[in-house]
XYZ file of C-alpha atoms in Angstrom:
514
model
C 15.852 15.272 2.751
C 18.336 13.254 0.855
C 16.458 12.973 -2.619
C 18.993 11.087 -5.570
C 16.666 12.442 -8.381
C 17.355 16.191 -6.944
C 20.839 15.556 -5.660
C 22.718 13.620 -8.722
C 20.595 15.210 -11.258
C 22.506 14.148 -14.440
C 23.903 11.260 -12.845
C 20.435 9.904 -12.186
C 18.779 10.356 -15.240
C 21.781 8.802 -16.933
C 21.764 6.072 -14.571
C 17.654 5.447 -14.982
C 17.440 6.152 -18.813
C 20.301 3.532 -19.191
C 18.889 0.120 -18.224
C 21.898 -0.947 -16.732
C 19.751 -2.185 -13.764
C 16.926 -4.135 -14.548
C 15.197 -2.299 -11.268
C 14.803 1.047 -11.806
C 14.142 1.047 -7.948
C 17.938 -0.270 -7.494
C 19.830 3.546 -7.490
C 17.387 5.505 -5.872
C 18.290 3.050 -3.220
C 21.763 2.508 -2.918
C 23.726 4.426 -0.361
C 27.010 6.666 -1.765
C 30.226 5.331 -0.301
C 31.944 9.015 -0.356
C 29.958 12.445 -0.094
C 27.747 13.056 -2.364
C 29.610 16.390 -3.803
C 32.492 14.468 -4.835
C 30.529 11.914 -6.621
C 28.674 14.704 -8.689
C 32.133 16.624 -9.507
C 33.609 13.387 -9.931
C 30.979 12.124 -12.695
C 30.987 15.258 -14.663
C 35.234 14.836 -15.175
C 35.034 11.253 -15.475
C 31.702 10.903 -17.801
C 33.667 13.237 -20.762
C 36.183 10.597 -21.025
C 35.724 8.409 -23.731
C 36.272 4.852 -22.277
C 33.723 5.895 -19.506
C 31.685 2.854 -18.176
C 28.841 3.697 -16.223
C 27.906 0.839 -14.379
C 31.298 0.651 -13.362
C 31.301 4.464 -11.804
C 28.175 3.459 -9.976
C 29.318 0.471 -8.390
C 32.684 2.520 -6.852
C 30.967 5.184 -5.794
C 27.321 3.558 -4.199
C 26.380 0.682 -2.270
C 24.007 -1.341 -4.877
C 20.779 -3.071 -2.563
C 20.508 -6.582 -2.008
C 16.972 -7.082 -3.039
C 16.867 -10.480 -2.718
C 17.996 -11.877 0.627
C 14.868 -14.043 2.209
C 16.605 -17.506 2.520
C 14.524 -20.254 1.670
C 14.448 -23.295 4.078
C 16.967 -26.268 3.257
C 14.069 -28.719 2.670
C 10.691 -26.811 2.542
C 8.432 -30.153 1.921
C 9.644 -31.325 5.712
C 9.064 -27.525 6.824
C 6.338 -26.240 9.082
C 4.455 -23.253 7.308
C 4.210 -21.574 10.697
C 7.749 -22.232 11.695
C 8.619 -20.304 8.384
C 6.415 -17.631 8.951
C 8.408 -17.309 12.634
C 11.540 -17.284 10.657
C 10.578 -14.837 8.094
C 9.780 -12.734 10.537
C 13.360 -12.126 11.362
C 14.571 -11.823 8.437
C 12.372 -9.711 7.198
C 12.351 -7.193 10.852
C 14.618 -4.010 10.889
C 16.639 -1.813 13.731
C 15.532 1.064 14.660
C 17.634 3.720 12.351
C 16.684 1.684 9.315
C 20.058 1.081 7.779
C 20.571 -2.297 7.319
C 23.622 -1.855 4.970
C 26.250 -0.716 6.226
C 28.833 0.468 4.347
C 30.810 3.342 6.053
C 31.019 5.116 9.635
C 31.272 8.634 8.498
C 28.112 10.366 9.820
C 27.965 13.005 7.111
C 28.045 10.411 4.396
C 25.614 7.954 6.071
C 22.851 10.397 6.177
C 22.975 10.474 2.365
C 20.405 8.020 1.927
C 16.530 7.948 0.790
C 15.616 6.116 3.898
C 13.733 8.180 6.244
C 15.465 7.182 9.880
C 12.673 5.556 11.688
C 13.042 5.241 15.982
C 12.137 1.582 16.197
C 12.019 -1.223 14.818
C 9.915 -2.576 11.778
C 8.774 -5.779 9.299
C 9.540 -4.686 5.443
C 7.511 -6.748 3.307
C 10.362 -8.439 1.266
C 12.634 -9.045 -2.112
C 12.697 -5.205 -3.254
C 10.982 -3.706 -0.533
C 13.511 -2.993 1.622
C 11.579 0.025 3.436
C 8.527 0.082 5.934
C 5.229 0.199 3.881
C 1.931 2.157 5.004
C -0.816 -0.240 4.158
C 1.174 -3.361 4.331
C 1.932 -3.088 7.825
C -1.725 -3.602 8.859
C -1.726 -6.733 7.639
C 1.449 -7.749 8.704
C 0.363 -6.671 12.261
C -2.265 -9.445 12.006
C 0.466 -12.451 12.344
C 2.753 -10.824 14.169
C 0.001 -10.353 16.637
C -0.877 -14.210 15.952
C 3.259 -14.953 16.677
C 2.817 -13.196 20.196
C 4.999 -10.524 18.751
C 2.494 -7.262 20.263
C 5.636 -5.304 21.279
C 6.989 -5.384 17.311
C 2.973 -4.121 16.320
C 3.659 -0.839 19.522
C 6.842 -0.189 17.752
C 5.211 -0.170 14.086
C 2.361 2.432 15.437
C 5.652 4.410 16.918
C 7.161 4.589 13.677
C 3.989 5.462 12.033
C 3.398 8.241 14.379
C 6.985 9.347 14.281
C 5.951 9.970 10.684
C 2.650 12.096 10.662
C 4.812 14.128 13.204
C 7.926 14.465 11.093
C 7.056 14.117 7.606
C 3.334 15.491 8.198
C 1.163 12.110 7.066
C 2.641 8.819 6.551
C 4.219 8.423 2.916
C 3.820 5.105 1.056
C 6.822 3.998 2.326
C 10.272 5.585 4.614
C 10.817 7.054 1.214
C 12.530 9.986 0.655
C 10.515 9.594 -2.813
C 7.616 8.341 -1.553
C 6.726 11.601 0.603
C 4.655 13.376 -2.056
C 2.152 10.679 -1.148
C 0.609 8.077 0.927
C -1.335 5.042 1.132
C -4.672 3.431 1.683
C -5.286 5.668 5.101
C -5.115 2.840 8.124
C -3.450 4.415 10.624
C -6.906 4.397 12.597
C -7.541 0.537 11.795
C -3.691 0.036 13.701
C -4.577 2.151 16.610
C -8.033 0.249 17.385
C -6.169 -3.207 16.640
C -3.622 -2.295 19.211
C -6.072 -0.776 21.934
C -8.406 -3.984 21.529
C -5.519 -6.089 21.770
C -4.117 -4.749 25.162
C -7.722 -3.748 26.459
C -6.880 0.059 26.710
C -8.744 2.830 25.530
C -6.880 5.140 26.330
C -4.490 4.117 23.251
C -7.182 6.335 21.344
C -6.124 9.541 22.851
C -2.617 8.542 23.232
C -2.738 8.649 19.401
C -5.382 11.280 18.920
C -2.590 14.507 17.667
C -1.532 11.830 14.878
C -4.740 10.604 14.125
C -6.161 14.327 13.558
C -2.760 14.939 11.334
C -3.476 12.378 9.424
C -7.341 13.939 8.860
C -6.127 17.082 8.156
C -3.607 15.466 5.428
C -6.119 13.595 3.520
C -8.609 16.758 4.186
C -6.779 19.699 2.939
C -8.210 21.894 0.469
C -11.682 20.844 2.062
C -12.198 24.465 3.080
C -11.710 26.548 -0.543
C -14.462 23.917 -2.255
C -17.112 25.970 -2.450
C -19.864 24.382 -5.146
C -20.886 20.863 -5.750
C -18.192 18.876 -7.298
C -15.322 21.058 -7.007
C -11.977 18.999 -5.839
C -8.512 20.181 -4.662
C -5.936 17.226 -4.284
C -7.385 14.791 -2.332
C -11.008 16.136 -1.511
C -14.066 16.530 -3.410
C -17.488 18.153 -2.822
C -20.422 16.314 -2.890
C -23.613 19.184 -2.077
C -23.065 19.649 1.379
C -20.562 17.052 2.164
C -16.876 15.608 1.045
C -15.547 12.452 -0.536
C -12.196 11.805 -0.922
C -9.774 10.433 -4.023
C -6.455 10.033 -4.426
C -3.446 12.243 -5.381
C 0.309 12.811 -5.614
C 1.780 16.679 -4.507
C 4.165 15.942 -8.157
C 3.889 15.584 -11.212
C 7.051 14.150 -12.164
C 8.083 11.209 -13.291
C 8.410 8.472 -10.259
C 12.200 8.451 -9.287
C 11.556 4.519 -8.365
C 10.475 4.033 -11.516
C 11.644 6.432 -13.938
C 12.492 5.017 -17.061
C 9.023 3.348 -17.007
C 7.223 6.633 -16.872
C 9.774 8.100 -19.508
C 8.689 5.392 -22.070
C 4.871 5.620 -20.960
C 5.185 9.326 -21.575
C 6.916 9.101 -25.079
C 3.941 6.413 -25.891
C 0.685 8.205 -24.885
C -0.921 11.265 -26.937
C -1.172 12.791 -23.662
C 0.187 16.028 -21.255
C 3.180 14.214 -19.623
C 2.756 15.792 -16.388
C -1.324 14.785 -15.625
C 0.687 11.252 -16.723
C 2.506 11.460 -14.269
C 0.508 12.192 -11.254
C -1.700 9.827 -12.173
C 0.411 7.488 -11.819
C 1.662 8.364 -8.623
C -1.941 8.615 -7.459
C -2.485 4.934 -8.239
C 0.658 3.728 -6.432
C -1.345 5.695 -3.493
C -4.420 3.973 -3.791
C -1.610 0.634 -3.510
C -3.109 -0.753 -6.291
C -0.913 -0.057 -8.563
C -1.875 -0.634 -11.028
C -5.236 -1.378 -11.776
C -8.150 -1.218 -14.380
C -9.730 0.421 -12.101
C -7.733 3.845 -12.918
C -7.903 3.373 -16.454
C -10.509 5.234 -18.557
C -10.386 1.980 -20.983
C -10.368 -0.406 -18.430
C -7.220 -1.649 -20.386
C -4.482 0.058 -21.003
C -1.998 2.024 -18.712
C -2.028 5.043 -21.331
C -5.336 5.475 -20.578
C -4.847 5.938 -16.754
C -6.912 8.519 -14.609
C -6.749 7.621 -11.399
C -7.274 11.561 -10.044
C -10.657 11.409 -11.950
C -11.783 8.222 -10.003
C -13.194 8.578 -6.241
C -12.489 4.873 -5.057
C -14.836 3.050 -2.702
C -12.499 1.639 -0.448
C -10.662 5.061 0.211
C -14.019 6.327 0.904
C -15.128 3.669 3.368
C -11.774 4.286 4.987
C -12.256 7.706 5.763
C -15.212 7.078 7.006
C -13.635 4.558 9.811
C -11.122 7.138 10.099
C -13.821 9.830 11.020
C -15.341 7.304 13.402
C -12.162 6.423 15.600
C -12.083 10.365 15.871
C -15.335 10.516 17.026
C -14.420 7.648 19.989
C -11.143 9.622 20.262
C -12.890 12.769 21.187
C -15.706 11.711 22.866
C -12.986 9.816 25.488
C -11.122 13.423 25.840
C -14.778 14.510 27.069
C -14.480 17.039 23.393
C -18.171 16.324 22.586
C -18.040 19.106 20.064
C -15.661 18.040 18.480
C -17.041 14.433 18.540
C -20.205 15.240 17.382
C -18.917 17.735 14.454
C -17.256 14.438 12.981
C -19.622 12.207 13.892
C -22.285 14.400 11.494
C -19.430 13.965 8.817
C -19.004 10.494 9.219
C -22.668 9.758 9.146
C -22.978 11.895 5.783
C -19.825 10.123 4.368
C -21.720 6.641 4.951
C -24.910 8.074 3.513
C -23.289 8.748 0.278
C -21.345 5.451 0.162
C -24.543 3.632 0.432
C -26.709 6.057 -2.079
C -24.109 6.445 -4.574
C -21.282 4.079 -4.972
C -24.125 1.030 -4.769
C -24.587 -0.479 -8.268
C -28.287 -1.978 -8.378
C -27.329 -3.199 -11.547
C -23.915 -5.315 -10.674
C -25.288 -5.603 -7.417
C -21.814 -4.484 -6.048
C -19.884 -1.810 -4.507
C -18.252 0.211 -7.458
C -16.092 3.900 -7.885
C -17.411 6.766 -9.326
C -15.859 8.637 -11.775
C -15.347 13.124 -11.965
C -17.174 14.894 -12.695
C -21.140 13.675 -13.042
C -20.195 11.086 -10.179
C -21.194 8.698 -12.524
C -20.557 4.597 -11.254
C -17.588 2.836 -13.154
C -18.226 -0.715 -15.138
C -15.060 -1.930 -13.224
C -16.478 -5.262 -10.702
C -13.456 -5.272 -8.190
C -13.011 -7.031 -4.886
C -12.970 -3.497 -3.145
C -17.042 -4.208 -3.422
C -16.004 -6.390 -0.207
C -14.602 -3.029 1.931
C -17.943 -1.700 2.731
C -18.509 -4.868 4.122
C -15.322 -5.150 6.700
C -16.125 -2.061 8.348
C -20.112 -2.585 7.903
C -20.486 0.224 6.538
C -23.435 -1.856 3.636
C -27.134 -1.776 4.341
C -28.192 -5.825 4.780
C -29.627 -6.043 1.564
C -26.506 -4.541 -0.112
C -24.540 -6.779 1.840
C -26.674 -9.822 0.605
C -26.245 -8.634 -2.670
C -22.232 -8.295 -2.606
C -22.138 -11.585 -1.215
C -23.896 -13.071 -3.880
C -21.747 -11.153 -6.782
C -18.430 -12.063 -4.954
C -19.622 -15.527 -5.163
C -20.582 -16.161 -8.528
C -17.687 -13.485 -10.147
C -14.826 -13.405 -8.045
C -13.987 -16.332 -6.235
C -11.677 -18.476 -8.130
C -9.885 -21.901 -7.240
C -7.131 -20.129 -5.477
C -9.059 -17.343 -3.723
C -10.952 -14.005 -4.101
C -9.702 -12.462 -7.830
C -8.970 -8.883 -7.463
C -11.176 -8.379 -10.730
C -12.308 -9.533 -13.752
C -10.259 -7.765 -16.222
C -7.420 -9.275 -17.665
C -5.248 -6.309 -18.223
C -1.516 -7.345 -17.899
C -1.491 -5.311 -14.366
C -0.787 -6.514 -10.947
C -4.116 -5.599 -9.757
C -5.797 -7.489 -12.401
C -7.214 -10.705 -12.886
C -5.844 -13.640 -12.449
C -4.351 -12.074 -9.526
C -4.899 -12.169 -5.629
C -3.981 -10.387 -2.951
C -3.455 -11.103 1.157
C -4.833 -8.019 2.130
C -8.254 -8.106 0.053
C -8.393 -11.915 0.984
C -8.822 -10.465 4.944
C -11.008 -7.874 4.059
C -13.076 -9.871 2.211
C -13.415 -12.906 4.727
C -14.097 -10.695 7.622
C -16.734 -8.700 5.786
C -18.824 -11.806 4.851
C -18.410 -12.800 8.389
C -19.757 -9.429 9.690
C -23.168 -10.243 7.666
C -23.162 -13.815 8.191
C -22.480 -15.307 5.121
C -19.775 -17.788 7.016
C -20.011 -20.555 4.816
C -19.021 -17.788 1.971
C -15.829 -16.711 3.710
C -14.299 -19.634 5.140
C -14.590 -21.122 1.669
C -12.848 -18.264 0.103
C -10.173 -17.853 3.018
C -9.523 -22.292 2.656
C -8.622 -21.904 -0.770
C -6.551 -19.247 -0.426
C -4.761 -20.790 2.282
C -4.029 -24.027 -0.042
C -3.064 -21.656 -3.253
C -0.325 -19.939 -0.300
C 0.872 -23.907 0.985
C 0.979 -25.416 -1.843
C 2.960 -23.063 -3.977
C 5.122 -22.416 -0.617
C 5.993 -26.516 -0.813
C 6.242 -25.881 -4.972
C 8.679 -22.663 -4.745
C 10.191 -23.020 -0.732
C 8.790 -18.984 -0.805
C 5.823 -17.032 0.172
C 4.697 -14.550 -2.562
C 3.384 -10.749 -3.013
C 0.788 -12.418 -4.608
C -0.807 -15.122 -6.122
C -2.579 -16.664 -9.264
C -6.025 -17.761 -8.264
C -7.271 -19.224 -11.169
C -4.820 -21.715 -10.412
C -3.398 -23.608 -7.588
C 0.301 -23.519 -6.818
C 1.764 -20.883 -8.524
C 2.830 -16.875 -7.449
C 0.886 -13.951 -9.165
C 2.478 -11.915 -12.174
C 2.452 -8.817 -14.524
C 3.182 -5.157 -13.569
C 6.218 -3.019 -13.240
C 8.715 -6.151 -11.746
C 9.021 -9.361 -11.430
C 6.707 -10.978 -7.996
C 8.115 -10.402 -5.205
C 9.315 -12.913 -2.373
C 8.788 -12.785 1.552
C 6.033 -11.497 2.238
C 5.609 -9.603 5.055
C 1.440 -9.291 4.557
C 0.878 -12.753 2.377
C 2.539 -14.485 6.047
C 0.798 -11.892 7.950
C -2.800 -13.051 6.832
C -1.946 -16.367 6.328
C -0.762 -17.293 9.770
C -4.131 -15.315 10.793
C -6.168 -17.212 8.495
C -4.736 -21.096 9.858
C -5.230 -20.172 13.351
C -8.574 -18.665 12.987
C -9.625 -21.676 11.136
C -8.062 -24.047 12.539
C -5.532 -25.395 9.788
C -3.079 -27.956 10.312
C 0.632 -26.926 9.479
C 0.607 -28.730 6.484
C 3.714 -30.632 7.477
C-alpha cells in the first residue's frame, strides 16, 4: 500500500515540517509524475545543492490536489437550493477507480498513490476531501436517496464492502493513511437504509460476511479481557459484558496532519506517542476534535480520547449487534442470533444504567478506569434517542436538556464549551442535526424537532444565498454564517450538510427558497 510517509521518508518530513503548503493534507495527496525511486534518489542529489528550492522539486516531480473545485452558481440569490444540491451532486460524485487527476498513463507510476482504488462510484464530501468518507456517506445517502439517486447509495454500500473485504474494516476514509482506523461504525445503519428502501430483506444476508467483519474489527481483543475493566484497543470489560471506545493501531504522528502533531508534541509535558494515538482516536470518533476527549475540557494538550468510552459509539454497536441478530435470524442461525441478541440486550442495559446522568438529565461518556460519567453536555445525548435505545423518562428528560442547553438560533450546538475546536460550541453539524430530529420524533416530542431541524434549515439557506456555498458546518449562535476553528479552514460542498438538508425540506415541506 502506497504510504508517502513510509515511501519518501526524508522527503516527507521535509516537505511537512516546512510549511510550504498551508495543508499539511496537500502531499500526502498528490500523485508522483515519475516513479517513486527516482524521485527519492533524485531528492537526496538535488537537496545537497545549495540553491535547492523545495517547493519547486515538489511541484516537478508530484501532481499538487485541487482542493477547491465546487463551482459556485453564477447568481446564487436567483438559484434553487435543490437545483444546487442536484448539481453538487455531480461535482462532488467520483468513477469507479477513484483517480480523478490524471496526470500520466504509465500503470506502474499511477498506482503510486494514497487512494485506495474503490470498484464504483462514490460522493466525496468536498473542498479538501477529495476521498470517500465512512460516516459521512450515511448522511449523504439520505439526499441522494431524496434526488432518486438509489443506484449511487448500492454503489456506496459496494465500495464499503469492497473495503471490510480488502482492507479488513472500513478506514476513515480510501486512505492509504487512514487504514490504522475507522469511523463512527454505520455500515449496519447503510445496509437497513438500503433494504427498507428497495423492500428486500434479503439485503441483510447479502451483506451479512461484511457486517460480521466489521464486528469482529471493532471486537478484537474481546476474548484476552479477562477482569472487570480491562481494555485492549477498542474493547473494554464491563463485569460480564463489553463496551467499546475508540482507538488508532499507531502511534505516530498523523501523516495528514503532521506538522500539527509535531508542534502539539513539542508543546505538551507529555509521552509523544499516547499523543499521538489519541489523536488519531478522536479523528475516529469523527469528532475531531472535541472537548469531549480532553481531560480539561479545554485544551488539545490535554486530550485522552482512548480513556473516554463515548455514548454514541456505544449506542452504535449496539444497532450494529441488532442488524446481526435480524441478519442471522433470516439465515435460520438462531444460535447465532440469539448469542448476539443476549449481547445486544446487555450493551443497552449498561447504556441506560450507566452513561444516564440523573444530574444533567442527559446522555454523557464515561471516562477509564472507575467508569465514572464526564461533565461534558454534548449533542451525542440525542443518539440514544435515534435508535431508541432511552427508557421514556430518559428520553423526556434529554428532550428537555436539549431544549433549554443546546438549541441555538441556527440549530442544535454540538456543546457548550467554547474550546477553539470544530466540535465545539458555536458549532453545528448536519449529521447530529438528523440524529437529533429523528430521535425527538421517535419519543414524540415533534414540536421539539421540527423547530430545531427549521432553523437549521434557514442557518444552511441563508448563508448559501450570503456565500453561493454549502458548508462542513455551521455557526448556530448565529444566522448566516459557516462554522470555524480546528485544524483548517471550513470546508465547502458538502456532501452530508446537502445530504440532510435536501432530507430535511422535503420531509418538512420547505419551499426552495427561490
Amino acid at each position: 500500500m502506497y504510504k508517502p510517509s513510509t515511501i519518501y521518508a526524508d522527503l516527507f518530513k521535509d516537505v511537512q515540517l516546512s510549511e510550504i503548503f498551508s495543508d499539511s493534507k496537500t502531499f500526502v495527496d498528490a500523485i508522483p509524475k515519475y516513479d517513486c525511486e527516482k524521485i527519492n534518489q533524485d531528492y537526496q542529489v538535488q537537496s545537497a545543492e545549495p540553491d535547492f528550492d523545495l517547493l519547486h522539486f515538489v511541484t516537478d516531480n508530484f501532481q499538487l490536489p485541487h482542493y477547491h473545485e465546487v463551482e459556485s452558481p453564477s447568481n446564487n440569490s436567483l438559484e434553487s437550493v435543490r437545483s444546487e444540491i442536484e448539481n453538487l451532486w455531480q461535482q462532488l460524485s467520483r468513477g469507479n477507480n477513484t483517480r480523478d487527476d490524471k496526470t500520466c498513463s504509465d500503470k506502474k507510476i499511477d498506482a503510486q498513490s494514497s487512494l485506495i482504488s474503490l470498484p464504483k462510484p462514490f460522493i466525496v464530501p468536498g473542498g479538501r476531501f477529495k476521498e470517500i468518507y465512512y460516516w459521512d456517506s450515511y448522511f449523504t445517502m439520505l439526499g441522494l436517496i431524496e434526488s432518486g439517486k438509489l443506484s449511487m447509495v448500492e454503489s456506496m454500500i459496494e465500495n464499503f464492502a469492497y473495503l471490510i473485504d480488502h482492507v479488513g474494516h472500513i478506514p476513515n476514509g480510501n486512505r492509504s493513511y487512514y487504514a490504522t482506523r475507522s469511523q463512527l461504525p454505520l455500515f449496519a445503519l447503510m445496509v437497513e437504509l438500503f433494504a427498507e428502501q428497495q423492500q428486500d430483506e434479503a439485503i441483510y444476508t447479502r451483506y451479512l460476511p461484511q457486517l460480521e467483519k466489521e464486528y469482529a474489527f471493532w471486537m478484537a481483543g474481546a476474548e484476552s479481557l479477562l477482569n472487570h475493566g480491562d481494555s485492549e484497543k477498542r474493547v473494554i470489560k464491563y463485569q460480564d459484558t463489553f463496551l467499546n471506545r475508540y482507538w488508532d493501531e499507531s502511534c505516530a504522528p498523523r501523516d495528514e496532519s503532521y506538522l500539527e502533531d509535531i508542534r502539539l508534541a513539542n508543546e505538551c509535558d507529555c509521552q509523544a506517542s499516547d499523543l499521538f494515538r489519541n489523536l488519531r482516536a478522536a479523528c475516529e470518533s469523527g469528532w475531531d476534535f472535541s472537548s469531549r476527549w480532553l481531560s480539561d475540557y479545554t485544551s488539545l494538550h490535554s486530550i485522552n480520547t482512548t480513556q473516554i468510552i463515548p455514548i454514541d459509539l456505544n449506542v452504535v454497536m449496539f444497532k450494529l449487534e441488532s442488524v446481526l441478530a435480524k441478519s442471522y435470524t433470516l439465515e435460520d442461525n438462531h444460535s447465532a442470533a440469539d448469542r448476539i441478541s443476549q449481547q445486544a440486550k446487555r450493551r443497552k442495559t449498561l447504556i441506560q444504567e450507566l452513561f444516564f446522568s440523573e444530574e444533567q438529565e442527559s446522555f454523557v461518556d464515561l471516562t477509564l478506569n472507575d467508569f465514572s460519567q464526564s461533565p461534558v453536555l454534548s449533542i451525542a445525548t440525542s443518539v440514544p434517542l435515534f435508535f431508541k435505545v432511552a427508557t421514556d423518562n430518559q428520553a423526556e428528560a434529554v428532550a428537555k436538556t436539549i431544549r433549554e442547553k443546546l438549541l441555538k438560533l441556527g440549530g442544535w450546538v454540538t456543546t457548550e464549551q467554547v474550546t477553539g475546536q470544530q466540535w465545539d460550541s458555536p458549532n453545528g453539524w448536519a449529521p447530529m442535526q438528523w440524529f437529533t430530529y429523528q430521535g425527538l420524533r421517535n419519543y414524540g416530542f415533534n414540536d421539539d424537532a421540527v423547530e430545531g431541524a427549521l432553523r437549521w434549515v434557514k442557518n444552511n439557506v441563508d448563508t448559501y444565498h450570503t456565500t453561493g456555498k454549502f458548508w462542513e458546518k455551521y455557526n448556530v449562535e448565529s444566522v448566516g454564517c459557516s462554522g470555524s476553528g480546528g485544524e483548517y479552514s471550513v470546508q465547502e460542498g458538502f456532501g452530508w450538510t446537502n445530504g440532510v438538508l435536501l432530507k430535511f425540506m422535503n420531509e418538512l415541506d420547505v419551499g426552495d427558497y427561490n
